[in-house]
mmCIF file of C-alpha atoms and ligand atoms in Angstrom:
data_model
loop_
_atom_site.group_PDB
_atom_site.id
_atom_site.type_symbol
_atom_site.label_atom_id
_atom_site.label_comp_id
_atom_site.label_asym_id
_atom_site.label_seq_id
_atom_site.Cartn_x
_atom_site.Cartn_y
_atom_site.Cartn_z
ATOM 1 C CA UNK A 949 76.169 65.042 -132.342
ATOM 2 C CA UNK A 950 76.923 61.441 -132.969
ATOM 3 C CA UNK A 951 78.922 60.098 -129.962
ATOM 4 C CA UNK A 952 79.984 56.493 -130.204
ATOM 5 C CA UNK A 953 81.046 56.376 -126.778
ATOM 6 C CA UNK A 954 78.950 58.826 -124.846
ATOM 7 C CA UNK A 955 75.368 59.927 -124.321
ATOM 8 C CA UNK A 956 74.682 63.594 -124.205
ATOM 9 C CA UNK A 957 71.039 64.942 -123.158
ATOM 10 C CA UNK A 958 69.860 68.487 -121.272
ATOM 11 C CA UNK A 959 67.302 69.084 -119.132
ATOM 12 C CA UNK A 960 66.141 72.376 -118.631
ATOM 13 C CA UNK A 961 69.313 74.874 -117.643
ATOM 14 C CA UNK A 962 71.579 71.288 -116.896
ATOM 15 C CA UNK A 963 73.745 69.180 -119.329
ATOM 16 C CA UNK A 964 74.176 65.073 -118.622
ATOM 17 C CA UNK A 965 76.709 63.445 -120.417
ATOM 18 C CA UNK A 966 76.445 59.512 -119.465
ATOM 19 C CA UNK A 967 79.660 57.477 -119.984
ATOM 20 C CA UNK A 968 78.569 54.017 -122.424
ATOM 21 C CA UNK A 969 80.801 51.777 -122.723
ATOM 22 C CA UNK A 970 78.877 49.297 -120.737
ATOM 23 C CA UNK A 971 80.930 45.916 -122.560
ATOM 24 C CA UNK A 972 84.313 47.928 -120.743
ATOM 25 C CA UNK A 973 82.679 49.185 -117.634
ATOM 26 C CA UNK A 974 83.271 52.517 -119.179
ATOM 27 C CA UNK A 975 87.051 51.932 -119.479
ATOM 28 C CA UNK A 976 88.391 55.424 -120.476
ATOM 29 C CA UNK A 977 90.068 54.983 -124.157
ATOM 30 C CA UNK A 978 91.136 58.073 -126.319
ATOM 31 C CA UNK A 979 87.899 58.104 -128.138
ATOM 32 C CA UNK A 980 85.933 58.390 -125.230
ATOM 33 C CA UNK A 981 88.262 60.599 -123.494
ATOM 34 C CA UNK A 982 87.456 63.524 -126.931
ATOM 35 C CA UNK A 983 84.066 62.815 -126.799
ATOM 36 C CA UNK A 984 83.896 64.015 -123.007
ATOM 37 C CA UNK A 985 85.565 66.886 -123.782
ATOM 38 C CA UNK A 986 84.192 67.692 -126.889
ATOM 39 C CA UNK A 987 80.472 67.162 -125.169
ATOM 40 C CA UNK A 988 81.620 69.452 -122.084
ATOM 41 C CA UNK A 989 82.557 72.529 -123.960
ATOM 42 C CA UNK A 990 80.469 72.363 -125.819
ATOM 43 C CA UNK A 991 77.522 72.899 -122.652
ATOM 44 C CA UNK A 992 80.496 75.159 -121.510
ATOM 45 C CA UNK A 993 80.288 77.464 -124.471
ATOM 46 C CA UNK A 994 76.378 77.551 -123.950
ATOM 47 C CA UNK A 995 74.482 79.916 -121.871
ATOM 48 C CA UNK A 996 71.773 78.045 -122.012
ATOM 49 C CA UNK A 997 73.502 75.690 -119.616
ATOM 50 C CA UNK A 998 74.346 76.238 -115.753
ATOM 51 C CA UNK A 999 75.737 73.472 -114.412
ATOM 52 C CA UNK A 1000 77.131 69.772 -115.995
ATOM 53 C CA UNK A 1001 76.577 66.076 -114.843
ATOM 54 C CA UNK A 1002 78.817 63.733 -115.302
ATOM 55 C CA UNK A 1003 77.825 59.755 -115.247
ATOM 56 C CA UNK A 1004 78.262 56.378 -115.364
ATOM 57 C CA UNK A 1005 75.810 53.324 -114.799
ATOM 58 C CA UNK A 1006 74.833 51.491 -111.535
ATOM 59 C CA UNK A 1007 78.006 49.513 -112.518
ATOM 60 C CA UNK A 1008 80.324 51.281 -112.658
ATOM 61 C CA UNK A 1009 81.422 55.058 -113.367
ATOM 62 C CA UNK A 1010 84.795 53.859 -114.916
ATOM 63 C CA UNK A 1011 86.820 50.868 -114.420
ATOM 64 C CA UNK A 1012 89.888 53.267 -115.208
ATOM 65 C CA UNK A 1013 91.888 54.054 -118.281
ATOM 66 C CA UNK A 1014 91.162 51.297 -121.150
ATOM 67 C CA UNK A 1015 93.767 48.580 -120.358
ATOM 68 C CA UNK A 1016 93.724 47.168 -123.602
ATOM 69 C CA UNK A 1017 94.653 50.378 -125.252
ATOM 70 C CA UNK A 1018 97.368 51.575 -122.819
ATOM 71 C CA UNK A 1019 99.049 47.537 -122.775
ATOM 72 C CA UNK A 1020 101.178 48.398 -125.962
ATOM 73 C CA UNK A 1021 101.923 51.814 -125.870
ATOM 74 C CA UNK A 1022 105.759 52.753 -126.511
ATOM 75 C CA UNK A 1023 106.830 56.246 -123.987
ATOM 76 C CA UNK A 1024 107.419 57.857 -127.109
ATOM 77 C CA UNK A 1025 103.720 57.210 -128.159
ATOM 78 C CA UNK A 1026 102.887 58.194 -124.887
ATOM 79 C CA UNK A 1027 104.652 61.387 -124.786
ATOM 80 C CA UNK A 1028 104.462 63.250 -127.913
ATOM 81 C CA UNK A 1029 100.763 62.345 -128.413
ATOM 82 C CA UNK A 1030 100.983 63.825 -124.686
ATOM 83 C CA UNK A 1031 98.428 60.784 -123.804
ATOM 84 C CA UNK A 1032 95.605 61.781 -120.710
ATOM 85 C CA UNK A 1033 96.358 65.402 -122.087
ATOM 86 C CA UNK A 1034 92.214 65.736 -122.751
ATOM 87 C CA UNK A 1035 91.610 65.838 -119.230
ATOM 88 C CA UNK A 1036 93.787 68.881 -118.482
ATOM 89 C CA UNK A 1037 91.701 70.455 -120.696
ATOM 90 C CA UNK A 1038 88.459 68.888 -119.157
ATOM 91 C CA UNK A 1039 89.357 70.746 -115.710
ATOM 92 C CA UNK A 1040 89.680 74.001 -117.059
ATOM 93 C CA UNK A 1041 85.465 74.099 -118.011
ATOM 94 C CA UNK A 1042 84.465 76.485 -116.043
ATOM 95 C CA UNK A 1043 80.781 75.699 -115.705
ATOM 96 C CA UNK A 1044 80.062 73.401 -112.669
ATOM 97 C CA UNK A 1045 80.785 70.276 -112.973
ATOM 98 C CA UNK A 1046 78.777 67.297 -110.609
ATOM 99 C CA UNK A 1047 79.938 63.482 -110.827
ATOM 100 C CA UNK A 1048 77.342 61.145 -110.098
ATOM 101 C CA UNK A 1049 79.287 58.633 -109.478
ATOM 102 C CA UNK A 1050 77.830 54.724 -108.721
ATOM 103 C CA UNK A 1051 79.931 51.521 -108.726
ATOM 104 C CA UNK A 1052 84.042 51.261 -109.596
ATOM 105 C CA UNK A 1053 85.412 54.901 -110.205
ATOM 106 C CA UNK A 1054 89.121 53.294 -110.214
ATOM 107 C CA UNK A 1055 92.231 54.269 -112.057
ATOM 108 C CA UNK A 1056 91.240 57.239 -114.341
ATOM 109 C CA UNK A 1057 87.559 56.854 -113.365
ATOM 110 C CA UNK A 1058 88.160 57.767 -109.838
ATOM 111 C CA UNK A 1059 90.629 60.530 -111.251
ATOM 112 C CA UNK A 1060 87.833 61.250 -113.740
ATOM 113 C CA UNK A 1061 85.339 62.419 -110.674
ATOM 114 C CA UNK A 1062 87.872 64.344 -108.864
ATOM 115 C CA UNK A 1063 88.647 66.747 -112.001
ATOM 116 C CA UNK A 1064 84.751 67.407 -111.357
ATOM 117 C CA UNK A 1065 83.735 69.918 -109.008
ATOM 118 C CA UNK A 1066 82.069 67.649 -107.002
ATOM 119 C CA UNK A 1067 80.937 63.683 -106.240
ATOM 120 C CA UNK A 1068 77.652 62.919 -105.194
ATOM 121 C CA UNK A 1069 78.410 58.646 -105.012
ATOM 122 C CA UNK A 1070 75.795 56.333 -104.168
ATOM 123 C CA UNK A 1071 75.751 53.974 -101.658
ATOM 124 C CA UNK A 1072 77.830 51.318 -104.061
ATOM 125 C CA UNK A 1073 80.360 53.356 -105.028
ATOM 126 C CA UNK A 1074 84.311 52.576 -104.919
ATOM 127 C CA UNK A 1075 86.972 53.936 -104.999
ATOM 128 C CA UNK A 1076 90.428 53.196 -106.209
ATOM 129 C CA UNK A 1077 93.982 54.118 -107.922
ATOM 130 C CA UNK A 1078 95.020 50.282 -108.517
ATOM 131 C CA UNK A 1079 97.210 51.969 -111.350
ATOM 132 C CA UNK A 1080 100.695 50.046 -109.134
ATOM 133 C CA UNK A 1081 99.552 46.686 -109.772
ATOM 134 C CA UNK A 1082 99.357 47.025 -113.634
ATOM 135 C CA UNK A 1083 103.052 48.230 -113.379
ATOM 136 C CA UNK A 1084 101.915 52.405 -113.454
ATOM 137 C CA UNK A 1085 101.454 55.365 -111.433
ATOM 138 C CA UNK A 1086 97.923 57.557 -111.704
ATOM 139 C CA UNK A 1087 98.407 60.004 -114.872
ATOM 140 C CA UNK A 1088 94.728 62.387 -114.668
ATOM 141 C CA UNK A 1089 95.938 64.099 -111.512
ATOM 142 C CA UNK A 1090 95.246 61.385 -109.281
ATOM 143 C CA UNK A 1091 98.530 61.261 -106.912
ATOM 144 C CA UNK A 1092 97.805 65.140 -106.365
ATOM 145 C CA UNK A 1093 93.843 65.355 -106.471
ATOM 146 C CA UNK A 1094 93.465 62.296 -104.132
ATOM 147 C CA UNK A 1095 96.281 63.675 -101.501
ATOM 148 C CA UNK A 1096 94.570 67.065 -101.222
ATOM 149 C CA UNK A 1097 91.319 65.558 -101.061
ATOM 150 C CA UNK A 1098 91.442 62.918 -97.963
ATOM 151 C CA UNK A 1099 95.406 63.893 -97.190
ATOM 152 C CA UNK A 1100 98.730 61.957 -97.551
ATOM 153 C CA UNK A 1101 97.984 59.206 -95.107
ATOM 154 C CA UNK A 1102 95.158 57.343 -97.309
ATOM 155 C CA UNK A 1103 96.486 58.830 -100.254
ATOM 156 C CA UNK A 1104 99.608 57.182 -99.845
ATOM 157 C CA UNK A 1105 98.089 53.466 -98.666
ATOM 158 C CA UNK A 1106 95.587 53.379 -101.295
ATOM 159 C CA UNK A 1107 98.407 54.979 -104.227
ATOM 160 C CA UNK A 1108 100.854 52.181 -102.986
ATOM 161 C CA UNK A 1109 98.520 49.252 -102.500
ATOM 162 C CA UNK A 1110 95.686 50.025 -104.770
ATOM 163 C CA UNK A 1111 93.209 48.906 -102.347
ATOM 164 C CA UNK A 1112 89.439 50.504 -102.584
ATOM 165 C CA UNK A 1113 87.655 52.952 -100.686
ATOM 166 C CA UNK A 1114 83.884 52.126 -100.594
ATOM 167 C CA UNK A 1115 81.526 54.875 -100.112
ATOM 168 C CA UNK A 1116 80.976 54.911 -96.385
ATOM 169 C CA UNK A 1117 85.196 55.794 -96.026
ATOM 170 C CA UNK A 1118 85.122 57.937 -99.366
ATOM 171 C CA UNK A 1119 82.379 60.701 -97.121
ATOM 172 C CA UNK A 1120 84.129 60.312 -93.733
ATOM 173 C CA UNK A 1121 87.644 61.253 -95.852
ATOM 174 C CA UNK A 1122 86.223 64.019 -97.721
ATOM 175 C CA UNK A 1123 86.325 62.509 -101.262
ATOM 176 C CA UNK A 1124 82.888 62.928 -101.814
ATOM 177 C CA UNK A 1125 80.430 65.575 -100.846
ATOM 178 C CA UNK A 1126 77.298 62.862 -100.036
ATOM 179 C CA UNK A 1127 76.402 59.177 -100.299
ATOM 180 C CA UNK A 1128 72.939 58.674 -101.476
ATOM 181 C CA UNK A 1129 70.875 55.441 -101.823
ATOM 182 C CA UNK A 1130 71.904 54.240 -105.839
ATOM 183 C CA UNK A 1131 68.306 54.390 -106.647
ATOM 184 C CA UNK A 1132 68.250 58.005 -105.585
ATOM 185 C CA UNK A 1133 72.045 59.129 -107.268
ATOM 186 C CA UNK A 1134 70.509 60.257 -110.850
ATOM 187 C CA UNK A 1135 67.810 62.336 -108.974
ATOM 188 C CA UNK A 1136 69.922 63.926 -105.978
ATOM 189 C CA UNK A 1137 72.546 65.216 -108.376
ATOM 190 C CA UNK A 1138 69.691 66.643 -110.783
ATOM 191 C CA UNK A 1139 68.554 68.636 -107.611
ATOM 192 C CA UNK A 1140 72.029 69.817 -106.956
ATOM 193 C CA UNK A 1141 72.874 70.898 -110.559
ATOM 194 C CA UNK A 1142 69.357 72.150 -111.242
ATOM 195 C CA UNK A 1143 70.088 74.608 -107.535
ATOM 196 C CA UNK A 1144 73.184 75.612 -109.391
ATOM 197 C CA UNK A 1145 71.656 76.346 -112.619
ATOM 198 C CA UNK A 1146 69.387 78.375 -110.995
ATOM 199 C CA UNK A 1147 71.907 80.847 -110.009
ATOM 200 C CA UNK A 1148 73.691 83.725 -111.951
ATOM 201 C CA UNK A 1149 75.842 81.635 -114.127
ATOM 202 C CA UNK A 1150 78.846 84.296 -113.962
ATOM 203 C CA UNK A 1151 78.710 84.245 -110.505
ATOM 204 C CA UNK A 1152 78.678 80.218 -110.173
ATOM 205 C CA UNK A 1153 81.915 80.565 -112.195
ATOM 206 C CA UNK A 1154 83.012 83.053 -110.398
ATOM 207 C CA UNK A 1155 82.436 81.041 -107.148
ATOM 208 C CA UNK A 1156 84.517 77.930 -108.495
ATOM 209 C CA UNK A 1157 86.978 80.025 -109.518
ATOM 210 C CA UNK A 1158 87.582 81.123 -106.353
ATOM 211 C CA UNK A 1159 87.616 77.957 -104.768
ATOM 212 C CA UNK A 1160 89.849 76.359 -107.329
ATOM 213 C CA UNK A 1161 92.444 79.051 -106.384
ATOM 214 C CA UNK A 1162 92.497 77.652 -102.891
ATOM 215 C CA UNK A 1163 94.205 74.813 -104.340
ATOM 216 C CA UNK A 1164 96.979 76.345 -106.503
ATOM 217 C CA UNK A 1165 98.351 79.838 -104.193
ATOM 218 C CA UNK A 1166 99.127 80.752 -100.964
ATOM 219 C CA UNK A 1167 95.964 81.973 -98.448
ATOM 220 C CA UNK A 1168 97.127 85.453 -98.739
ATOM 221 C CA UNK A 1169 96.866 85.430 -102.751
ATOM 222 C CA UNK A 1170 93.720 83.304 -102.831
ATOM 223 C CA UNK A 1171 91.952 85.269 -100.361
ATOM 224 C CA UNK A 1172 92.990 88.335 -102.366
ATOM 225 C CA UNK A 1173 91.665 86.523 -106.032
ATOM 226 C CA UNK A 1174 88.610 85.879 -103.905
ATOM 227 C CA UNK A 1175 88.415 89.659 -102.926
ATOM 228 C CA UNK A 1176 88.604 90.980 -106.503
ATOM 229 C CA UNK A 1177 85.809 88.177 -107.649
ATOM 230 C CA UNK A 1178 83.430 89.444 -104.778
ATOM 231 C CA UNK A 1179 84.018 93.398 -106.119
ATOM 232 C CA UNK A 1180 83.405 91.962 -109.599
ATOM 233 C CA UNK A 1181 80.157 90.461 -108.816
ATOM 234 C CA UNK A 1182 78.960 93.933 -108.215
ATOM 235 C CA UNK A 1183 79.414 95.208 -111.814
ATOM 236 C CA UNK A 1184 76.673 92.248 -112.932
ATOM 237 C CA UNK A 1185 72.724 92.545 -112.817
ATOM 238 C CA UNK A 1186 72.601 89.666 -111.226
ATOM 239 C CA UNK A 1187 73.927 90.854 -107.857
ATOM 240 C CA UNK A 1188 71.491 94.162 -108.025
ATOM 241 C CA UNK A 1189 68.405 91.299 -108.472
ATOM 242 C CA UNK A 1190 69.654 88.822 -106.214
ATOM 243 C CA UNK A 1191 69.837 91.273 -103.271
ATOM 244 C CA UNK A 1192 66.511 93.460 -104.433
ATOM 245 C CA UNK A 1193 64.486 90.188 -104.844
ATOM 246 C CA UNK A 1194 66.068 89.264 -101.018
ATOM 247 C CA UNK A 1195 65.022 92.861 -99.811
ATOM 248 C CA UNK A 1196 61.282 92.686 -101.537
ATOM 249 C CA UNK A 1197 60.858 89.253 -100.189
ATOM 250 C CA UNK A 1198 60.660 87.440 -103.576
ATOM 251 C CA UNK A 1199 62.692 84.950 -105.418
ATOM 252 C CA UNK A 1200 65.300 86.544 -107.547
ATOM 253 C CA UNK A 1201 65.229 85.710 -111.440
ATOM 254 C CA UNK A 1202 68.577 86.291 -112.622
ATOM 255 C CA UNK A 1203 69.496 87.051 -115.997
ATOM 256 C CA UNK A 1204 72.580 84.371 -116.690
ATOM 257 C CA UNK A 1205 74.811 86.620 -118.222
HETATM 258 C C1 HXC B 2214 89.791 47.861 -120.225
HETATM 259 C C2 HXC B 2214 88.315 46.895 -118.765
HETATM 260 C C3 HXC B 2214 88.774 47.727 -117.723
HETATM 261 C C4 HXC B 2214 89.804 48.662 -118.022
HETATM 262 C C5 HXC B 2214 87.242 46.435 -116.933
HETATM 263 N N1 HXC B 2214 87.359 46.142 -118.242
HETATM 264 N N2 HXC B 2214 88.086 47.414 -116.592
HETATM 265 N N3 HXC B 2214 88.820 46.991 -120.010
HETATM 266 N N4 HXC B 2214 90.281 48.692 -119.288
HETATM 267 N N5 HXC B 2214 90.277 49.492 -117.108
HETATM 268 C C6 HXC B 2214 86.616 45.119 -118.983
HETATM 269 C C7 HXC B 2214 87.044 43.720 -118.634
HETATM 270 O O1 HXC B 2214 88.207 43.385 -119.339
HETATM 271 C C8 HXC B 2214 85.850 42.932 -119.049
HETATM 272 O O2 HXC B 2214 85.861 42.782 -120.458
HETATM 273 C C9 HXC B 2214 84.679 43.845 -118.724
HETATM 274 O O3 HXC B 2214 85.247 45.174 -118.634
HETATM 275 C C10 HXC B 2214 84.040 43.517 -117.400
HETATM 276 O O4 HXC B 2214 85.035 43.496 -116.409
HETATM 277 P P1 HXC B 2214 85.209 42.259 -115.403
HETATM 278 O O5 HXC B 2214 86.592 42.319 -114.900
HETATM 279 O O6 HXC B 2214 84.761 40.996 -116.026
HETATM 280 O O7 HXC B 2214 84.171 42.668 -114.266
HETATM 281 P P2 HXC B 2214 84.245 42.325 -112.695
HETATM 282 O O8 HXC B 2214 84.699 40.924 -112.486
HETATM 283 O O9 HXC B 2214 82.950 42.772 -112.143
HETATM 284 O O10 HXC B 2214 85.418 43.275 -112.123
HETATM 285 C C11 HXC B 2214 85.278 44.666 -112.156
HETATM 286 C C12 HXC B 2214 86.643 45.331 -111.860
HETATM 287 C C13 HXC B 2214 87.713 44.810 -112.855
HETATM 288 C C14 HXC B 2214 87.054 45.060 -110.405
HETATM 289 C C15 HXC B 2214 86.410 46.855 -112.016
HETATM 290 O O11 HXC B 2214 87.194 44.908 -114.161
HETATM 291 C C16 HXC B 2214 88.991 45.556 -112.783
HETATM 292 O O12 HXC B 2214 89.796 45.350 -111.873
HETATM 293 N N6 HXC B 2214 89.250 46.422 -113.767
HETATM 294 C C17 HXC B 2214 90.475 47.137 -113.902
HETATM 295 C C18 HXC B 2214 90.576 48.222 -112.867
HETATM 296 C C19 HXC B 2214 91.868 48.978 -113.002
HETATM 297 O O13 HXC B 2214 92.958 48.422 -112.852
HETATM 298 N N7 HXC B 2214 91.784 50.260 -113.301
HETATM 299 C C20 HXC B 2214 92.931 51.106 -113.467
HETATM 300 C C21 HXC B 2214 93.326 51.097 -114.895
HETATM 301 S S1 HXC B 2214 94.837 51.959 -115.145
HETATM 302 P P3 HXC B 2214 85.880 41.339 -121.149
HETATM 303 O O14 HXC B 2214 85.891 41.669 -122.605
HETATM 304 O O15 HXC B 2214 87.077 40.642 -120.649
HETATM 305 O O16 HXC B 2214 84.592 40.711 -120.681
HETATM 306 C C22 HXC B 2214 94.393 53.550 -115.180
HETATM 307 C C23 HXC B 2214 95.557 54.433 -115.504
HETATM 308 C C24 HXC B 2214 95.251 55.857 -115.358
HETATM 309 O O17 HXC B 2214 93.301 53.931 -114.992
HETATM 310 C C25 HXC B 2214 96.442 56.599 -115.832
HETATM 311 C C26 HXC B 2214 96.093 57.861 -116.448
HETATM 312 C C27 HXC B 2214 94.878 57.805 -117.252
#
């Protein structure tokens, strides 16, 4: 695998794929934006894997879709090359997905960490859609992500004034699950994807299946997606281990599969 614009490493059962574009604070062009993708499914399409972190550096995470690419773009290039259209396809990986976020995640880098699963920011993290002063409106799903996530009031202030959250505001809001001292971001969400990895892999999909349905049907359907996932889980081995190894008071080793 030779990324130009990405590095991609596992350890053990969980995949880190390190945004490195350090001379564009990891400004999100189209090359980096395949690479991404290309890196994720391929952990996605491995059983070997359980769980996926996605990076940045103490910096930044991503200073937002790569200005210098979008400035001349024409709507018609826009359009039919159906530009930002790799990230759709980045939220439909199905393995769990942590952002470890540190520094600016603004534009398409804070849109970036919401298509994950999950942000674990450190202590110097920001965030931002400043898309409305370069003349544009969010395009990874950041008008809807951010609204659901801390709710139309400081969706709407920061969408129409593009000022930052830092990480302190992003926790109270909900944006992000935990802050964590920067020193400490690299090895907190190793702990959390490692926990993850350790689980049944189907039924960690399962799981953020079920939770991603919350956010695209009514309660009655989700609940009742959620309902046939939980009688699923009982045709796998893992279930039949997890609850033996509870009942004989011993961890469970579960098969992944
Ligand atoms: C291209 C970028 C960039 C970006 C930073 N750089 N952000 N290049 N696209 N989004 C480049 C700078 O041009 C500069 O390169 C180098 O990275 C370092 O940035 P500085 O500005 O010198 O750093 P600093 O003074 O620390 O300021 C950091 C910053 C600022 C506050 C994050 O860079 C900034 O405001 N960036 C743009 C943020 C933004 O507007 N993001 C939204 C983009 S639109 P040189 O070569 O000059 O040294 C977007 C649209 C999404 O994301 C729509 C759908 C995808």
């Amino acid at each position: 695998s030779d990324y130009q614009n990405i590095l991609v490493k596992e350890q053990g059962r969980v995949g880190i794929i390190t945004l490195n574009r350090p001379e564009a604070l990891n400004a999100l062009n189209a090359a980096l934006g395949a690479e991404v993708l290309a890196a994720a499914q391929a952990f996605d399409r491995d059983p070997g894997i359980g769980a996926i972190i996605l990076t940045g550096s103490e910096r930044a995470f991503a200073a937002g879709a790569d200005i210098k690419e979008m400035a001349p773009r024409t709507y018609m290039e826009m359009y039919t090359q159906d530009f930002f259209s790799d990230w759709d396809r980045l939220a439909a990986v199905r393995t769990p997905l942590i952002a470890a976020v540190a520094g600016h995640a603004l534009g398409g880098g804070c849109e970036l960490a919401m298509i994950c699963d999950f942000i674990i920011a450190a202590e110097n993290a920001k965030f931002g859609q400043p898309e409305i002063r370069l003349g544009l409106i969010p395009g990874m799903g950041g008008t809807q992500r951010l609204a659901r996530a801390v709710g139309k009031a400081k969706a709407m202030e920061m969408v129409l004034t593009g000022r930052t959250m830092d990480a302190a505001e992003a926790e109270r809001s909900g944006l992000v699950a935990r802050i964590v001292p920067a020193a400490d971001l690299m090895e907190a969400a190793l702990a959390a994807a490692e926990t993850i990895a350790g689980m049944s892999k189907p039924i960690a999909l399962m799981a953020k299946e079920a939770v991603n349905i919350a956010f695209e049907t009514s309660l009655a359907e989700g609940v009742h997606v959620e309902r046939r996932l939980n009688h699923s889980c009982f045709a796998t081995e893992d279930q039949k281990e997890g609850m033996a190894a509870f009942i004989e008071k011993r961890p469970p080793v579960f098969a992944h599969r």
